[in-house]
Coordinates of N, CA and C in Angstrom, one line a residue:
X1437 N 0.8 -1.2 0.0 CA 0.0 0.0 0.0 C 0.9 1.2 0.0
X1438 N 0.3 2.1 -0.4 CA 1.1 3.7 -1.0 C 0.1 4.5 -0.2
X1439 N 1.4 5.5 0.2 CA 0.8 6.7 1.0 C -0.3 7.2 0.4
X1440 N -0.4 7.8 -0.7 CA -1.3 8.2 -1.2 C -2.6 7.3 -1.2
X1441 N -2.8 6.1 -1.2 CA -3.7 5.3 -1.1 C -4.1 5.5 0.6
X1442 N -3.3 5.6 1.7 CA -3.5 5.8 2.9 C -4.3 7.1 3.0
X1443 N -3.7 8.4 2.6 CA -4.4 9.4 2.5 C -5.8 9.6 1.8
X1444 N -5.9 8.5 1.1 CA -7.2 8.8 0.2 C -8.2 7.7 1.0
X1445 N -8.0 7.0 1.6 CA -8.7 6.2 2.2 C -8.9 6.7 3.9
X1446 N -8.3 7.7 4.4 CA -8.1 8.3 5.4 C -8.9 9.6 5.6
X1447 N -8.7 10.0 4.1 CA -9.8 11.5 4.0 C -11.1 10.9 3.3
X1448 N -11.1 9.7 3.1 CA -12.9 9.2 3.1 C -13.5 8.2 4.2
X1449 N -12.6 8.2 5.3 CA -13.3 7.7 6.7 C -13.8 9.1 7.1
X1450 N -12.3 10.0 7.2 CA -12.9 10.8 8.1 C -13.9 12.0 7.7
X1451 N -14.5 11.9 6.4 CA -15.5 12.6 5.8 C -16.8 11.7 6.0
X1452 N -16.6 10.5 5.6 CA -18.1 9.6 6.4 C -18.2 9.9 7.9
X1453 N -17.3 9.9 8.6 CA -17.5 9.8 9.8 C -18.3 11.4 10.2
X1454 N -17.7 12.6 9.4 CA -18.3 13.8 10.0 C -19.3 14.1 9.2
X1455 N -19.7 13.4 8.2 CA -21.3 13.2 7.4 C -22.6 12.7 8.0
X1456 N -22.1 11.6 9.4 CA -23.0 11.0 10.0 C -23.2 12.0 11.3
X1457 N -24.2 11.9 12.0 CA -24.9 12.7 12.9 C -24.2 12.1 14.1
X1458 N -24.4 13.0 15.2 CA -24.2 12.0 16.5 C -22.6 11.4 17.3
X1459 N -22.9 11.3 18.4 CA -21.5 10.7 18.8 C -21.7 8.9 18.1
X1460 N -20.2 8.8 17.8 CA -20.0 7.3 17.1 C -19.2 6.5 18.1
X1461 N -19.3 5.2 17.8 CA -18.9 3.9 18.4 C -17.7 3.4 17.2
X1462 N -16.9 3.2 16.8 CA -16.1 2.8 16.0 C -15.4 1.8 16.2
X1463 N -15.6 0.1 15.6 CA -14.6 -0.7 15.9 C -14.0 -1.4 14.6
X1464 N -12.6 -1.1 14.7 CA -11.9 -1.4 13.9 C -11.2 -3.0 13.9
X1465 N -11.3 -3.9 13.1 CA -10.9 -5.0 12.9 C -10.0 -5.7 12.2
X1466 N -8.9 -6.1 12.1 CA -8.0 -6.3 11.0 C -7.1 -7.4 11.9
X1467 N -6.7 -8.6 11.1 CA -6.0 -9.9 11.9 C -6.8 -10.1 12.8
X1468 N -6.7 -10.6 13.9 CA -7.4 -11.5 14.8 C -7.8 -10.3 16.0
X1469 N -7.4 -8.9 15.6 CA -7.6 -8.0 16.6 C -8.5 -7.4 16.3
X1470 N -8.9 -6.5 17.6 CA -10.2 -5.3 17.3 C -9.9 -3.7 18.4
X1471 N -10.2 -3.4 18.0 CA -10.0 -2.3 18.1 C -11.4 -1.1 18.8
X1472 N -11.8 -0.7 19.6 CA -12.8 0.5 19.7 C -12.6 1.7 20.3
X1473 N -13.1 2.8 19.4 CA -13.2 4.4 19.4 C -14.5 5.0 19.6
X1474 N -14.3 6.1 20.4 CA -15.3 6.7 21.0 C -15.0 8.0 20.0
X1475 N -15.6 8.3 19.2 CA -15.5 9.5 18.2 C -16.8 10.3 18.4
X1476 N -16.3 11.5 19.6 CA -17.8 12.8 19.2 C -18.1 12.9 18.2
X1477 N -19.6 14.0 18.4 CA -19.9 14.4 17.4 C -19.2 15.2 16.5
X1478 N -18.1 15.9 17.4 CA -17.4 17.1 17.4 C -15.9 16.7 16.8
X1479 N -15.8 15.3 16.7 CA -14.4 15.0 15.9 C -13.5 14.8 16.9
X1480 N -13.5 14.7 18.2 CA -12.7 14.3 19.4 C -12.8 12.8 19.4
X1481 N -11.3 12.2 19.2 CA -11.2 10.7 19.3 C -10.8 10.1 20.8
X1482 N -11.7 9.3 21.8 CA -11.1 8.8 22.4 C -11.1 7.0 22.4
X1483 N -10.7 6.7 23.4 CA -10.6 4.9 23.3 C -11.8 4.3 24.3
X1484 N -12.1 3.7 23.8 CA -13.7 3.0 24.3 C -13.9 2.0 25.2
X1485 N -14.4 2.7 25.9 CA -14.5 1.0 27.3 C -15.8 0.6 27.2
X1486 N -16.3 -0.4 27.8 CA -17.7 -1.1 27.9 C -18.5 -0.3 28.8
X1487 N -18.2 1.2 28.8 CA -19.5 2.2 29.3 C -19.5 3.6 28.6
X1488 N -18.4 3.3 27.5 CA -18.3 4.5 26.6 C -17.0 5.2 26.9
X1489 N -16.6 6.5 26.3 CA -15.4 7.0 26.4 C -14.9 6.7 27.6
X1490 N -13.3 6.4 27.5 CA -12.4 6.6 28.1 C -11.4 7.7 28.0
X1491 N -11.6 8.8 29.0 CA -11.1 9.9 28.7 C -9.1 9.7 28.6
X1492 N -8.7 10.0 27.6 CA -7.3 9.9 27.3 C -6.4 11.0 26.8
X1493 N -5.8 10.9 25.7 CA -4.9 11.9 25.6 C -4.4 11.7 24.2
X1494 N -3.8 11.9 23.4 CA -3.3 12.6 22.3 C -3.0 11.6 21.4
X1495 N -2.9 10.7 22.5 CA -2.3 8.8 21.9 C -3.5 8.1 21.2
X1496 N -4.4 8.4 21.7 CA -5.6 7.9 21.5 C -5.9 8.0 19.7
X1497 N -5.9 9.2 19.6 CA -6.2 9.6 18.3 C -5.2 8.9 17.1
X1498 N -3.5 8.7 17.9 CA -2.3 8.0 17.0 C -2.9 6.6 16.7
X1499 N -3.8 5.9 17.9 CA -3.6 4.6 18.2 C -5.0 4.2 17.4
X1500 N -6.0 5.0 17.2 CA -6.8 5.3 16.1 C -6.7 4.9 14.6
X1501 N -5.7 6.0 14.2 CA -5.2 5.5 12.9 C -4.1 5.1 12.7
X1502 N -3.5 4.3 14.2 CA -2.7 3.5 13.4 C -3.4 2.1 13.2
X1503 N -4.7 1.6 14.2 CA -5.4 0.7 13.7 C -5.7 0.4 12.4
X1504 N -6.4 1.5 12.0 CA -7.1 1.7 10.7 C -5.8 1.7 9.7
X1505 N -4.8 2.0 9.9 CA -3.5 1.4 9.2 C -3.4 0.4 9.0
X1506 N -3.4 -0.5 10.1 CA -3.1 -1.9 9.8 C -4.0 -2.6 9.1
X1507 N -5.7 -2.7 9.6 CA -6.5 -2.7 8.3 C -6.5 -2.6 7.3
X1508 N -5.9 -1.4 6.8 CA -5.5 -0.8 5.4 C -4.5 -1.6 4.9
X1509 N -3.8 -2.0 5.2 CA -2.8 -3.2 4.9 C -3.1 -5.0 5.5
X1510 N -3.4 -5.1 6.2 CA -3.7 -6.3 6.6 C -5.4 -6.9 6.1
X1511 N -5.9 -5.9 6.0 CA -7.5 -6.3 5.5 C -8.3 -6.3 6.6
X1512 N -9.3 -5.7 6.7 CA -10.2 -6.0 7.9 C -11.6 -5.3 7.6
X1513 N -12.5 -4.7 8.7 CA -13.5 -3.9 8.8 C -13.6 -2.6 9.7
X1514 N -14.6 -2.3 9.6 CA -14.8 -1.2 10.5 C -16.4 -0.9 10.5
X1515 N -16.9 -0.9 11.8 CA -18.3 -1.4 12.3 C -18.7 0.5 12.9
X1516 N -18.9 1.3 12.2 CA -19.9 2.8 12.9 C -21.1 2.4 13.7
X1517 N -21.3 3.2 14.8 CA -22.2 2.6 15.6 C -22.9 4.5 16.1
X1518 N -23.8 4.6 15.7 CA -24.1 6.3 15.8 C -24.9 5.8 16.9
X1519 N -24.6 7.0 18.0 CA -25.2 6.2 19.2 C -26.6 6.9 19.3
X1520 N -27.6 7.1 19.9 CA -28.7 7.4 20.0 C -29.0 8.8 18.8
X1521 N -29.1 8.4 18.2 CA -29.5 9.4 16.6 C -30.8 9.2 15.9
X1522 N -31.1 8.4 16.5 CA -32.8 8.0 16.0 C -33.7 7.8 17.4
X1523 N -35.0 7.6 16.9 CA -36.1 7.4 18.2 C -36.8 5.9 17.6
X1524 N -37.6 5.1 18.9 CA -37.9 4.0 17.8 C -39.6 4.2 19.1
X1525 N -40.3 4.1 18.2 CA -41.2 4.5 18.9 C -42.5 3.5 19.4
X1526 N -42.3 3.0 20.7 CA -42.8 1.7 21.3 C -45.0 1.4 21.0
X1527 N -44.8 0.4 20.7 CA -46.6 0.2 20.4 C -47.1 0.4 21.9
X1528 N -48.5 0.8 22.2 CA -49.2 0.8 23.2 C -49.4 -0.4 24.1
X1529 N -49.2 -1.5 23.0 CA -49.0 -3.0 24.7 C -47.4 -2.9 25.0
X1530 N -46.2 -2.2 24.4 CA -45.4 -2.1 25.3 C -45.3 -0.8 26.2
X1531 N -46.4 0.1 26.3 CA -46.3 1.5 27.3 C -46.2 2.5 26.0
X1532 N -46.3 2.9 24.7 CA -46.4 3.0 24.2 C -45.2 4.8 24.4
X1533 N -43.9 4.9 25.1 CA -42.8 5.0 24.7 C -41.8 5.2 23.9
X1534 N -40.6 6.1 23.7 CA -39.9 6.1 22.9 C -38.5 5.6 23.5
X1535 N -38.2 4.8 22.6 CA -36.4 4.2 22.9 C -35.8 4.6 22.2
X1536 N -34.6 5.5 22.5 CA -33.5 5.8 21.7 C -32.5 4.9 20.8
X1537 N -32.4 5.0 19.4 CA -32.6 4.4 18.3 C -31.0 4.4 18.0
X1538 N -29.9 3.2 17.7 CA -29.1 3.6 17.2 C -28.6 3.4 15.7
X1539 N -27.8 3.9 15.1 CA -28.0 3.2 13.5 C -26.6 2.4 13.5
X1540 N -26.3 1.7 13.1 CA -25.6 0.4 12.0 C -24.8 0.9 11.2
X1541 N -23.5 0.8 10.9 CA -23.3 0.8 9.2 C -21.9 0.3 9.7
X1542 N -21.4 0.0 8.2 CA -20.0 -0.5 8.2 C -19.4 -0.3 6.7
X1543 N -17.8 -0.6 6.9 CA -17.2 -0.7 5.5 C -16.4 -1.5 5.7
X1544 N -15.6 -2.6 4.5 CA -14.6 -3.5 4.1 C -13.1 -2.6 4.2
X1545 N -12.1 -3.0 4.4 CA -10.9 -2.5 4.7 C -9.9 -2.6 4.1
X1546 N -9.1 -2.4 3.1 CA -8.0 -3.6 2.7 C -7.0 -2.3 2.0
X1547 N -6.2 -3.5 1.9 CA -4.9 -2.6 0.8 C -5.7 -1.5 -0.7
X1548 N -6.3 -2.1 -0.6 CA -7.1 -1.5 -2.4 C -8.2 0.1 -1.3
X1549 N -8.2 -0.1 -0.2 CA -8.9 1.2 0.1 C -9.9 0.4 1.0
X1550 N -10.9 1.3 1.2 CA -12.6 1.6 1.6 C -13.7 1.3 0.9
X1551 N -14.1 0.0 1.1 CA -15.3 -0.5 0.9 C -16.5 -0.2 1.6
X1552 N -17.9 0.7 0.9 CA -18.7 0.7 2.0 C -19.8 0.0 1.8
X1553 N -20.6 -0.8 2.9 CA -21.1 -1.8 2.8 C -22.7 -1.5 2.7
X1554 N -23.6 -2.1 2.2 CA -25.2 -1.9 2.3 C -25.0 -2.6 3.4
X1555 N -26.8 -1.5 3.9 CA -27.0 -1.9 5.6 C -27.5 -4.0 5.2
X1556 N -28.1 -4.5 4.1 CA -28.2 -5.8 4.1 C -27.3 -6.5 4.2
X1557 N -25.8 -6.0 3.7 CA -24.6 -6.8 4.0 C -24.4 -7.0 5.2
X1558 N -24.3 -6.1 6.2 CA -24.5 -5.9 7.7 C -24.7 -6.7 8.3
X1559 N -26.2 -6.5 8.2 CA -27.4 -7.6 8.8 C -26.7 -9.2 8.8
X1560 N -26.3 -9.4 7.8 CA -25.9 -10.9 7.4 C -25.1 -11.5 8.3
X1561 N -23.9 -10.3 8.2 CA -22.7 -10.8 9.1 C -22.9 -10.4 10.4
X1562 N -23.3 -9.2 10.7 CA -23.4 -8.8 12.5 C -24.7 -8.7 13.0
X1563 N -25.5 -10.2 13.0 CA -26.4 -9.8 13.6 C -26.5 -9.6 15.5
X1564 N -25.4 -10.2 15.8 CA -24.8 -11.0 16.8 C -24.9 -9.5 18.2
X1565 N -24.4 -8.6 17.3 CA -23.5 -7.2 17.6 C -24.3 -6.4 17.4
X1566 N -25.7 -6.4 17.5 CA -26.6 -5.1 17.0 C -27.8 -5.6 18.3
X1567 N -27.1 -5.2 19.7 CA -27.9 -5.2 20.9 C -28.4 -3.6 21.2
X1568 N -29.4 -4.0 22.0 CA -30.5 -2.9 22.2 C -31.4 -2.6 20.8
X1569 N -32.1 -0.9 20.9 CA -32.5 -0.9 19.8 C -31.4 -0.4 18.5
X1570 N -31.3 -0.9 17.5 CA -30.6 -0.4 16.2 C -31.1 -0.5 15.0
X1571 N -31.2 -0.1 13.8 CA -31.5 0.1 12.7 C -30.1 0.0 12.0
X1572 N -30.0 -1.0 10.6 CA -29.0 -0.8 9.9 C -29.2 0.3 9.0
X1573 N -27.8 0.9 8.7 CA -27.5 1.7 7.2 C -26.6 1.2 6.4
X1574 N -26.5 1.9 5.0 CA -25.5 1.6 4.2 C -24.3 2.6 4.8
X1575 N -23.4 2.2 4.5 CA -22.3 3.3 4.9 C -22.1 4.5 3.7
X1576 N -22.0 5.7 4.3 CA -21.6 6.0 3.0 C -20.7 6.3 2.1
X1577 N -21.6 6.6 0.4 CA -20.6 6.2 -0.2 C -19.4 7.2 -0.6
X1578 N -18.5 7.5 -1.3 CA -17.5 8.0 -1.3 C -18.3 9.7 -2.3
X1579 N -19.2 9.5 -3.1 CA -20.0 10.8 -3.9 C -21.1 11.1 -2.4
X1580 N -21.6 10.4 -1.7 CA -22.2 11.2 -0.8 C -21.6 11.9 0.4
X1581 N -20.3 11.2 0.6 CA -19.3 12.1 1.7 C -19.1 13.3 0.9
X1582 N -18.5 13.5 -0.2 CA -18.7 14.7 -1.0 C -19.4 16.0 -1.1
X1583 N -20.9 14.9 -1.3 CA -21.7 16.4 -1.5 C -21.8 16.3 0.2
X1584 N -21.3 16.0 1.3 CA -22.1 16.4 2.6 C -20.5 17.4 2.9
X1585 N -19.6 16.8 2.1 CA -18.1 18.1 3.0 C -18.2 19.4 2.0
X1586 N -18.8 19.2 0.7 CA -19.6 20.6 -0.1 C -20.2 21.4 0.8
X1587 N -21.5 20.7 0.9 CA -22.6 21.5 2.5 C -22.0 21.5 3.5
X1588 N -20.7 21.5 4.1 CA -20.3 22.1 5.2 C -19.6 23.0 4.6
X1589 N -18.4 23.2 3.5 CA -17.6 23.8 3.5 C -19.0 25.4 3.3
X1590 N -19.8 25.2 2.7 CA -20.7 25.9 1.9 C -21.5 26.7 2.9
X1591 N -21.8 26.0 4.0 CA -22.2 26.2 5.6 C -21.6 27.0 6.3
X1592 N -20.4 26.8 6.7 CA -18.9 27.8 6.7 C -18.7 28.9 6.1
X1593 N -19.1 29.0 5.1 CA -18.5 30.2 4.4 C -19.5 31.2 4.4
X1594 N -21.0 31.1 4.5 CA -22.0 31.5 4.8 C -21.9 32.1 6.2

């Protein structure tokens, strides 16, 4: 893999990632390891424990992409997990309530770049991993990260 492939596969994570709403869940997977990121709404990377961020420090963000590096070379995944960004709205025999809704999506990893996956691909392989309430998505794709860093830059300048 070539830098340039790094950088181009690096500036279309981190454009999906600030296209999607919400604080994110991020687990990176490549070889027999895994990896999880607590990524704000706001673009702040920390490392993820089983109750959410783990407040850390500057390493966090290195140890970030250098996962997603080794992915990028070794082959792997990467599972987005937008944490309460939807509402799912409960029928009247369960109290008829709203539970906070999370969404799904993922992409393929490899030397050749960023694969982003339909929410049906998902479903197939992680059903296992999609506790509480969630909804899958497709990840997006590389023309819709586009027009969404258009309408920011466009937002901005306004």
């Amino acid at each position: 893999m070539n830098t340039e492939n790094f950088q181009k596969s690096t500036a279309y994570l981190d454009g999906a990632l600030m296209s999607l709403d919400g604080d994110k869940v991020i687990i990176i997977s490549f070889g027999a390891l895994q990896e999880r990121f607590y990524v704000s709404s706001s673009g702040e990377v920390n490392r993820c424990g089983e109750q959410g961020p783990v407040r850390g420090d500057e390493s966090d963000f290195e140890r970030y992409r250098m996962a997603f590096l080794e992915a990028l070379m070794d082959g792997g995944s990467l599972i987005v997990r937008q944490v309460a960004v939807g509402e799912l709205k409960l029928p009247d025999a369960l109290g008829s309530g709203v539970v906070p809704l999370d969404y799904l999506s993922a992409a393929k990893v490899g030397p050749k770049g960023v694969r982003s996956m339909k929410a049906e691909e998902l479903k197939k392989v992680y059903q296992q991993g999609a506790d509480g309430a969630v909804e899958y998505h497709d990840f997006p794709s590389k023309n819709q990260v586009k027009i969404a860093m258009l309408k920011l830059l466009e937002t901005e300048q306004n």
